[in-house]
Every structure is written in structure tokens, then in C-alpha cells.
XYZ file of C-alpha atoms in Angstrom:
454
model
C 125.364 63.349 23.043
C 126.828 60.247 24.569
C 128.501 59.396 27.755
C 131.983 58.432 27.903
C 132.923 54.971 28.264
C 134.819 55.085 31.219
C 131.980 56.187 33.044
C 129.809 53.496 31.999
C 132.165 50.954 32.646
C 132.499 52.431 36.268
C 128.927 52.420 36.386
C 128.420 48.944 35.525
C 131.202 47.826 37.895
C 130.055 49.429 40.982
C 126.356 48.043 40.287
C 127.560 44.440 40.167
C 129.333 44.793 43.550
C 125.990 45.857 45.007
C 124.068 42.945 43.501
C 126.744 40.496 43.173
C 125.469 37.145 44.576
C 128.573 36.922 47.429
C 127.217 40.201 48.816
C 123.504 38.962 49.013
C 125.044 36.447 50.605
C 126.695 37.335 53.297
C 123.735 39.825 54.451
C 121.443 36.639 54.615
C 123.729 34.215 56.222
C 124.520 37.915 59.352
C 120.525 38.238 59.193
C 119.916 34.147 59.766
C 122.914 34.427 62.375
C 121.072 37.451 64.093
C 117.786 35.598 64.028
C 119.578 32.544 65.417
C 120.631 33.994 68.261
C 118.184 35.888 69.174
C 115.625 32.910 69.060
C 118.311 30.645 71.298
C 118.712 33.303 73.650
C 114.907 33.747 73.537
C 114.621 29.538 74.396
C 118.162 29.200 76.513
C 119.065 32.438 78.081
C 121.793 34.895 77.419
C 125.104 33.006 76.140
C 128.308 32.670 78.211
C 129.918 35.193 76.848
C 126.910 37.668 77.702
C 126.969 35.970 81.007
C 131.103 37.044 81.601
C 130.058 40.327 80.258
C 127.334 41.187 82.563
C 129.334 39.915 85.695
C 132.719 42.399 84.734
C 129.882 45.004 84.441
C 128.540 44.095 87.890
C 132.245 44.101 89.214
C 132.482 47.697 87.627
C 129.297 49.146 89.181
C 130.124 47.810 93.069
C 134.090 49.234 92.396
C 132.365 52.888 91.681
C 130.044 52.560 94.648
C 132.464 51.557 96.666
C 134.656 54.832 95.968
C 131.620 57.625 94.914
C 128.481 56.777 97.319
C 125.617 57.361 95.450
C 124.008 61.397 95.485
C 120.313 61.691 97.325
C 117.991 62.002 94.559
C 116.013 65.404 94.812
C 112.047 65.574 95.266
C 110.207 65.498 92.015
C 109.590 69.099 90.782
C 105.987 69.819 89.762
C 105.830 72.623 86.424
C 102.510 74.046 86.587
C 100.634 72.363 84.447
C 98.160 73.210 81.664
C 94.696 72.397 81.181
C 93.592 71.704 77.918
C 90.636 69.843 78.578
C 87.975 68.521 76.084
C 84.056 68.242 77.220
C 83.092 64.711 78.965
C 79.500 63.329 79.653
C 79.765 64.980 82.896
C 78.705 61.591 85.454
C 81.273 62.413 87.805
C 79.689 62.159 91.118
C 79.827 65.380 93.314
C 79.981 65.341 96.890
C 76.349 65.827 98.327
C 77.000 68.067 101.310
C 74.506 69.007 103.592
C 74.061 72.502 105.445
C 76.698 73.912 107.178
C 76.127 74.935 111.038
C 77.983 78.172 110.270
C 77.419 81.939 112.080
C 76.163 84.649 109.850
C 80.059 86.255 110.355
C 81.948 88.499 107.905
C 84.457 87.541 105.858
C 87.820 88.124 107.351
C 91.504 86.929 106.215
C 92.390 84.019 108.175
C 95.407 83.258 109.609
C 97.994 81.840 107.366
C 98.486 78.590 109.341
C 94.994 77.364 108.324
C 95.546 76.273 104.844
C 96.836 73.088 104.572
C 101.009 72.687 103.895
C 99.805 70.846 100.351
C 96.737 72.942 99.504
C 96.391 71.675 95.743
C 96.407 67.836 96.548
C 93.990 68.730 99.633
C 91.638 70.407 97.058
C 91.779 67.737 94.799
C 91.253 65.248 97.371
C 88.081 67.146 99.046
C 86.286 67.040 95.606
C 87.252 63.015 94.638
C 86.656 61.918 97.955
C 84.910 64.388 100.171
C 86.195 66.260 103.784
C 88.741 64.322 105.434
C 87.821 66.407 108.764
C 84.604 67.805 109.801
C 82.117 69.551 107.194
C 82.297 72.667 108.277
C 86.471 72.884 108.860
C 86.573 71.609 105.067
C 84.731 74.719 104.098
C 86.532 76.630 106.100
C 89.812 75.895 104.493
C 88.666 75.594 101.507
C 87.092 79.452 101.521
C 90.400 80.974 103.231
C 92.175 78.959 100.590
C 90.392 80.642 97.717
C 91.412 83.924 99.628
C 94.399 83.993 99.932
C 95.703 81.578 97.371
C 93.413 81.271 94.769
C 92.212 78.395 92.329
C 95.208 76.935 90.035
C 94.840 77.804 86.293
C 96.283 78.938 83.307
C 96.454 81.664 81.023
C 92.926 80.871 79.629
C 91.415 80.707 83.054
C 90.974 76.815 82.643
C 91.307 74.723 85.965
C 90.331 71.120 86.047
C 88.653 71.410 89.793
C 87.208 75.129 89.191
C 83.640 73.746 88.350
C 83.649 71.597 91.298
C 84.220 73.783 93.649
C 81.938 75.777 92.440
C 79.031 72.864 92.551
C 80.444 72.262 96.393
C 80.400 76.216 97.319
C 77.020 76.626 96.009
C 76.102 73.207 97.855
C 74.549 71.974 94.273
C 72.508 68.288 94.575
C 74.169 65.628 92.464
C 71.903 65.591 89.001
C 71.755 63.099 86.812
C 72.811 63.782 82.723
C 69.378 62.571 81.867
C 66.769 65.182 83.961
C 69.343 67.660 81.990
C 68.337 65.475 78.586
C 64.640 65.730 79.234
C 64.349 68.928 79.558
C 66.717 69.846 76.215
C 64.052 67.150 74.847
C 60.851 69.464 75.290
C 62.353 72.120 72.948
C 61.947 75.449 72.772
C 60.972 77.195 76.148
C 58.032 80.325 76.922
C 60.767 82.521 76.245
C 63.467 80.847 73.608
C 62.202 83.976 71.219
C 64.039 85.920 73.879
C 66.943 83.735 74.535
C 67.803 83.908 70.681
C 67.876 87.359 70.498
C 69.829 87.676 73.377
C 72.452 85.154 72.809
C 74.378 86.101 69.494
C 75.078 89.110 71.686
C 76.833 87.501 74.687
C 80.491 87.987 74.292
C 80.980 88.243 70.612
C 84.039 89.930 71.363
C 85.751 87.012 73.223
C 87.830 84.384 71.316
C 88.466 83.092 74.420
C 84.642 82.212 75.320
C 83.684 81.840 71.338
C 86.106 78.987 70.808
C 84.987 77.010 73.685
C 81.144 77.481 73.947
C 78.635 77.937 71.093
C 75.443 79.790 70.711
C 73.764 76.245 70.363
C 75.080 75.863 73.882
C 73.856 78.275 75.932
C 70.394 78.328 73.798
C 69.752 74.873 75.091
C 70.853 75.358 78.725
C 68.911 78.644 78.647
C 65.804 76.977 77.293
C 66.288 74.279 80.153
C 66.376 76.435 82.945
C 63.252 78.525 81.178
C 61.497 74.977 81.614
C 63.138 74.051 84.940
C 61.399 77.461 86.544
C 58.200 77.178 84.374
C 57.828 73.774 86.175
C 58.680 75.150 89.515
C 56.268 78.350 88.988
C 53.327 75.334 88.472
C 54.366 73.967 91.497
C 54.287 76.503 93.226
C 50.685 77.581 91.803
C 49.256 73.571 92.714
C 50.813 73.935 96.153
C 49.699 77.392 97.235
C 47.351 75.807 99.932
C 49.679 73.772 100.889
C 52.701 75.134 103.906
C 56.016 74.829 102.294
C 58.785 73.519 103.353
C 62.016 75.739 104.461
C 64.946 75.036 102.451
C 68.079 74.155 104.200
C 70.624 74.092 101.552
C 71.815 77.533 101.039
C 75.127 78.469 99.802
C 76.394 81.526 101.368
C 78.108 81.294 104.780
C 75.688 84.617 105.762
C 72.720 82.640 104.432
C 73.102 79.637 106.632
C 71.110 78.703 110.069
C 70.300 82.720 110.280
C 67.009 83.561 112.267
C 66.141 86.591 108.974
C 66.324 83.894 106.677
C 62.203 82.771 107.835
C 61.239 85.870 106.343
C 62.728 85.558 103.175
C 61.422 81.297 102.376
C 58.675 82.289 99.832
C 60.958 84.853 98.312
C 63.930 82.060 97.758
C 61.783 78.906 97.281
C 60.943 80.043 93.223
C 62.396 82.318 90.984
C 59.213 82.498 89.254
C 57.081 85.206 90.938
C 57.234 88.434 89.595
C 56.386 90.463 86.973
C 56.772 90.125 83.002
C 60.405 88.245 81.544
C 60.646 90.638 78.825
C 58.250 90.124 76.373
C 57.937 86.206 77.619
C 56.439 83.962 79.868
C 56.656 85.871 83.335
C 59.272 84.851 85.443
C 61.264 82.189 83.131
C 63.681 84.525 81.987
C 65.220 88.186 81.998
C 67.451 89.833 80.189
C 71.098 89.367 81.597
C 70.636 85.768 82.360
C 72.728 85.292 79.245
C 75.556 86.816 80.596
C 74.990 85.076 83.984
C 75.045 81.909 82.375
C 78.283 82.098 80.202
C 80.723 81.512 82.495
C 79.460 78.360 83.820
C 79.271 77.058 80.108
C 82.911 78.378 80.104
C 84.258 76.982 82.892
C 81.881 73.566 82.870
C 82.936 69.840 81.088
C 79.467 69.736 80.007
C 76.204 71.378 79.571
C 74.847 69.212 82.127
C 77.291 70.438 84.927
C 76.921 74.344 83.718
C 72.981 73.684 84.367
C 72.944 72.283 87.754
C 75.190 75.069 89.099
C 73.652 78.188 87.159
C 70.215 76.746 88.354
C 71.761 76.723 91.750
C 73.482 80.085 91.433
C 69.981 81.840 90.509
C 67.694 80.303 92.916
C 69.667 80.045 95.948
C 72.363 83.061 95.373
C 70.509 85.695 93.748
C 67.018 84.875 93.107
C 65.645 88.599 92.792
C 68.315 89.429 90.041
C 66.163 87.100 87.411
C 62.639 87.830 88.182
C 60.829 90.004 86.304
C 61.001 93.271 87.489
C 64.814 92.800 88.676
C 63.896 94.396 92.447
C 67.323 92.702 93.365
C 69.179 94.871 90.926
C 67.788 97.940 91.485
C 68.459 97.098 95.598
C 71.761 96.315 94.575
C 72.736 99.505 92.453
C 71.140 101.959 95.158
C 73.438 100.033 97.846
C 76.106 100.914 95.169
C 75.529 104.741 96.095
C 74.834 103.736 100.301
C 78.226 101.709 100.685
C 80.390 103.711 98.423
C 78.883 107.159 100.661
C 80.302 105.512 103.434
C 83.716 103.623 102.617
C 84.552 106.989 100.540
C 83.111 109.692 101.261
C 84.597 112.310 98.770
C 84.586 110.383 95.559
C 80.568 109.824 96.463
C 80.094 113.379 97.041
C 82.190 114.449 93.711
C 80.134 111.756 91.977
C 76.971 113.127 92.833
C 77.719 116.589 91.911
C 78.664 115.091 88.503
C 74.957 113.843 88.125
C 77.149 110.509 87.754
C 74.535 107.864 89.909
C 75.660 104.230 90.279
C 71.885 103.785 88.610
C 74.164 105.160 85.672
C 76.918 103.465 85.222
C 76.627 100.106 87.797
C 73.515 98.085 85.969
C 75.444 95.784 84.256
C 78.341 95.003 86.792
C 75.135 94.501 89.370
C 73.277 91.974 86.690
C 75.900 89.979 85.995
C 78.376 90.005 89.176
C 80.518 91.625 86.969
C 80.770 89.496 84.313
C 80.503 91.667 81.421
C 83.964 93.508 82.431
C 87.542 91.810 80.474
C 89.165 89.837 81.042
C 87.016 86.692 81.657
C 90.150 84.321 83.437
C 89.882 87.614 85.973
C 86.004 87.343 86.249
C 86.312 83.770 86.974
C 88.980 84.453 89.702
C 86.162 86.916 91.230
C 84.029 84.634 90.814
C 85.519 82.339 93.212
C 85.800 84.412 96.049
C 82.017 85.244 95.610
C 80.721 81.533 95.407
C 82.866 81.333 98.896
C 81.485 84.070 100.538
C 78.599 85.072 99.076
C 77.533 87.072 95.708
C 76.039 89.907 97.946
C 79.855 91.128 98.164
C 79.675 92.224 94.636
C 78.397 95.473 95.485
C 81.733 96.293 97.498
C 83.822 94.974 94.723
C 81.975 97.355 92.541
C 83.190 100.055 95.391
C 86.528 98.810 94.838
C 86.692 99.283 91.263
C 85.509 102.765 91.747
C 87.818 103.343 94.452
C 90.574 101.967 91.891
C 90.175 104.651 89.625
C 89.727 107.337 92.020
C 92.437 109.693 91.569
C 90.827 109.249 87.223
C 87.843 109.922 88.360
C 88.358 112.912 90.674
C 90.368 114.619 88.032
C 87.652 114.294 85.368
C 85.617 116.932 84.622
C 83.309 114.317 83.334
C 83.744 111.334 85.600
C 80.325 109.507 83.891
C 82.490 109.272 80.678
C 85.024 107.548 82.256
C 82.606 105.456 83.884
C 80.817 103.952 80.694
C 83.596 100.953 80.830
C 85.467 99.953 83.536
C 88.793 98.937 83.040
C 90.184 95.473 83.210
C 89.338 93.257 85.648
C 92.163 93.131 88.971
C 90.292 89.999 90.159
C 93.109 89.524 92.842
C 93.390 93.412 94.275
C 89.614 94.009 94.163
C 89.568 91.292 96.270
C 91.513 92.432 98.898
C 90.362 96.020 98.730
C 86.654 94.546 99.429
C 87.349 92.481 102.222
C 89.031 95.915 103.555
C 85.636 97.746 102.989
C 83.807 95.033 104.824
C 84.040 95.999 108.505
C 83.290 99.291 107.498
C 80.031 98.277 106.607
C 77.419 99.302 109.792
C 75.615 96.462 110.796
C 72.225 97.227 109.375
C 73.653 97.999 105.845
C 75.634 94.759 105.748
C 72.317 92.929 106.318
C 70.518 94.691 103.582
C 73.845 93.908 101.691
C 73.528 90.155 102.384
C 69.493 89.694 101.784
C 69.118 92.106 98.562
C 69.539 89.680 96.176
C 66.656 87.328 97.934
């Protein structure tokens, strides 16, 4: 069928007003007038007319000023912000601090005029540039800080100044990238048979840990700490004739310039002495390490970073937890059953008539500071008030969670099958239930609390 003619005579009309020649026109000679201008006002300055214009402006702005004085701007708001970091090459330079002339003291809630007005920018500050005030006030503030405040981070537990205060609490040596390189260089460790059957295991059930760290990852730091305590266990072996030298660069405030701590030098100077590492090399790795190391690789911009301070954490912190026979955990899970006896006396007693020992049901949360209990942005929050006053007070958050449940528990007719998981992680009210259980604690408990991990 054909069009009608009308319509094609419309057509062809209304397409030679778009291309006619006088229309082309006239947009060239506006776009050479526009160019024109704009190039003499680039050379000569705005015209007079923009001049006028700008001064009847002016004249309009100082009439409104003169009648409405200007409103006080408010402060800048700050909207928490959040963190989605990628790794780096991990370089940064970490304060070196040196030991801190501290009293073996409890832990005790501070008074609230301690932390400073701005606590975030002070925190940043202390880890870019180091203690503004004395060494040991900066630790101070920074611990009672952690208390009662606690690290900034968001739903995913990420916080770009959590692994750095974690490197200053555990008083960790600035390392460089490379020692971290040469050891990943030397391949697979004594024990990497172990480590690989192990690691495929270590949170498999956590999209929040699998999309951020791979099994790659913590095979390779694993393997470099097997090395770094293989070398120090041949150290140790070459200099047995020789006296060795007392560390002085603890981490713990109860570990610091204490007069028990001579006793316990050859016990924290290696990890390596002890008996078999599970089927490996003696002494270079135990089961549980895996979980130990996870949130470091979790909470770490590199692998690099995540290996100094899980090095740190196991030699200086909690040495006997990753030798061979594990004498610090079994310590640890009888002082389960001693502390809990004490700071509740009834739910021990029902416990024990249950057959329901912490031997039972506390191994894990004693291996791995309770790491192996959801959700891990709560374990990380725990994990901070631990690294600021000392791992040892695990035990009495393990109290806490039992004394969380109690009423459960006490009802049950069979408490151990309550007891096979614990529920979620209350990083922030198992915190203040320990600290409540700490002067509770008799004196020659809370030592054995504080040195059986050493």
C-alpha cells in the first residue's frame, strides 16, 4: 500500500526546514559568536556589561546583609562511617613501644573523666604519631577506652585502627614485609601436612570470614610461623649453654615488671618445648592454632601484619596453649571449674551433679579465647578487651557465659546438652559481667589465673 500524499509532502517540508542552509547558518554564526566571546573574555576579562551585572549583584548581596545578618553555621556532623577496606602491602610503620612500668593490678572500670573528650581522633592520633603524654598514661586511656567505649566499626566488625591497636596492646616489634617474604619463600613447614588438614575446616560456615580471607592465606601464615618457631626451637637448642636473656616486652598489664615473672623466662622465651604437634614436628604447631590465627587474617591489611601479631599473641600471651601437650589448656579448663565454684556457687554444684565438667564442654572456648563461638564482629569486640588486659581473663568470660545462661541451665535436666554450643557471642555484657567476677577472685587463684597460659 502507499502513503498518502499529503503526508509526504509534510514530510518533505519539515525535513528541508531542518537542513535548510539559513538554519545551518545561523547555528554556526551563535556557535562562532559563543566561541568569540568566550576566547575575548578568556584574553580581556569579563565585558562591561558582565562588569554592571556583577556590581548590581554585589549591591544586592550587601542590601540582604544589611537587613538578615547572616545564621552561625553549625559544626560539621560526622555519620559513622564504613570501612570497606581492600588489603595494602602493609609498610605502615607501628609505634615501637617499650615496656610499661605498670603494677601487676586488676582490671577495674575507670572513672569516666579519663577518656579523652575526642576519644576517636585521640586513637587515631596515638597509632600515626605515637603518645602525646607519657607511655604509660597512653595505655592507660587507651585500655579504659576499649572498656568502656569500645573500638569503632561496622556491621562486619571492620575498623581501620583495630589491627593497630592490637600490634600496640600486644607491644609487637615493627617487622619488615620481607622477613614475612622469606619465610613464605622456604615453603612448606614440619607440619604444613597438618595445617592443610586443618584449615578447610576453620570457619567454613562464615561468609563473613570466607569472603575476606582464603585458605591460601592462612596456609602460608601458618607455615611461617611453623618456620618462625622451628628456627627459634634451634636457637634455643645452640644456646642451651649459654644464660638467656629475660625478655622485657610483655603485653599484659599483669605480666609487666612482676617479681613471678623470673620463674616463668624459659617457659615464655620459646614456644617450642614440649611434646609432639600432632603428628608433626614437635612444638611447631597444634591443633587450634588455626582458629587462633583467623581473626588476625580477618581483621589484618595484610598477611604480613596478621603474622607479626599472631606470632606475638602466641609467644608472649599464651605460649602454653600451642605447645604440644596444651598444659595451658588443660590449666585453663580446670580453672574453668575453680573460678566458676567460687563466683557461683550453685550453678557449679548443679553442674557437677550433672557429670557436666568444664573439661566437657569449655576445650574449645579455652583454645581459641573463644573464637570458635558466632558471631565473629562480637569475638573481635572480646578480643579487644583481652589484648588490653590480658588473655588470662578468658576463663572468667567463659564464667560469664555460663552465668548468662543460668536460669537455662538450672532448669535442664540435661544441662551438658545445652552446653555443646554456646549461644551468640554478647561481646559487650560478658565484658562487664567479667570485670564484676574479678575481685571475687582470691588472690592466689587470680595469680594462677594470670600465669596459666605461660
Amino acid at each position: 500500500m502507499t502513503g498518502s500524499p499529503t503526508k509526504k509532502v509534510q514530510h518533505a517540508t519539515s525535513s528541508q526546514q531542518l537542513s535548510s542552509p539559513r538554519t545551518t547558518g545561523r547555528l554556526r554564526k551563535l556557535q562562532s559568536a559563543h566561541q568569540l566571546s568566550s576566547n575575548y573574555s578568556a584574553s580581556h576579562g569579563p565585558s562591561l556589561i558582565s562588569q554592571q551585572r556583577q556590581q548590581q549583584q554585589q549591591q544586592q548581596r550587601n542590601l540582604s546583609i544589611s537587613h538578615n545578618p547572616p545564621v552561625p553555621s553549625l559544626p560539621p556532623q560526622h555519620s559513622p562511617q564504613r570501612h570497606n577496606r581492600t588489603r595494602s602491602n602493609s609498610d605502615a610503620v607501628v609505634p615501637n613501644f617499650s615496656k610499661v612500668a605498670t603494677s601487676p593490678k586488676r582490671p577495674t572500670v575507670a572513672k569516666k573523666t579519663a577518656v579523652p573528650k575526642d576519644a576517636k581522633h585521640e586513637l587515631e592520633s596515638l597509632v600515626r604519631q605515637g603518645p602525646k603524654d607519657t607511655l604509660p598514661l597512653a595505655l592507660q586511656n587507651l585500655r579504659h577506652w576499649i572498656l568502656c567505649d569500645g573500638m569503632d566499626a561496622d556491621n562486619d566488625g571492620m575498623s581501620h585502627v583495630r589491627i593497630y591497636v592490637w600490634l600496640i596492646l600486644l607491644n609487637a616489634p615493627a617487622t619488615p614485609t620481607d622477613s614475612y617474604l622469606e619465610l613464605t619463600r622456604r615453603g612448606p613447614s614440619p607440619a604444613h601436612a597438618k595445617i592443610c588438614n586443618d584449615t578447610f575446616r576453620t570457619f567454613k560456615t562464615n561468609p563473613l570470614f570466607k569472603r575476606r580471607v582464603t585458605d591460601n592465606s592462612l596456609i602460608r601464615l601458618l607455615n611461617a610461623v611453623a618456620w618462625k618457631l622451628h628456627d627459634a626451637k634451634q636457637q634455643r637448642i645452640s644456646d642451651s649453654g649459654r644464660p638467656i636473656n629475660a625478655s622485657d616486652d610483655l603485653g599484659s598489664p599483669e605480666l609487666q615488671h612482676t617479681i613471678p615473672l623470673l620463674k616463668h623466662i624459659n617457659d615464655i622465651s620459646t614456644t617450642t618445648k614440649g611434646s609432639e604437634a600432632g603428628g608433626s614436628s614437635p612444638g611447631v604447631y597444634v591443633q587450634g592454632m588455626n582458629v587462633l590465627c583467623a581473626p588476625f587474617l580477618y581483621v589484618a591489611r595484610s598477611e604480613a601484619e596478621a603474622f607479626v601479631a599472631f606470632h606475638r599473641f602466641i609467644t608472649r600471651e599464651c605460649p602454653a596453649y600451642v605447645r604440644g601437650a596444651m598444659d595451658g589448656v588443660h590449666k585453663g579448663i580446670a580453672l574453668v571449674d575453680r573460678c566458676l565454684a567460687i563466683v557461683d556457687p550453685k550453678l557449679s554444684t548443679y553442674l557437677l551433679s550433672k557429670g557436666v565438667k568444664a573439661e566437657i564442654y569449655a576445650f574449645a572456648s579455652v583454645l581459641t579465647m573463644c573464637a570458635g563461638t558466632p558471631p565473629l564482629p562480637e569475638v573481635l569486640h572480646l578480643w579487644d578487651f583481652l589484648f588490653a588486659y590480658g588473655a588470662h581473663l578468658n576463663i572468667l568470660c567463659i564464667c560469664a557465659q555460663l552465668m548468662i545462661m543460668r536460669e537455662e541451665l538450672l532448669g535442664s535436666s540435661n544441662p551438658g546438652k545445652l552446653l555443646r554450643a554456646f549461644p551468640p557471642l554478647d561481646a559487650k555484657k560478658i565484658i562487664m559481667l567479667s570485670v564484676g567476677l574479678v575481685p571475687r577472685i582470691p588472690e592466689h587463684l587470680y595469680e594462677e589465673l594470670v600465669y596459666h597460659a605461660h
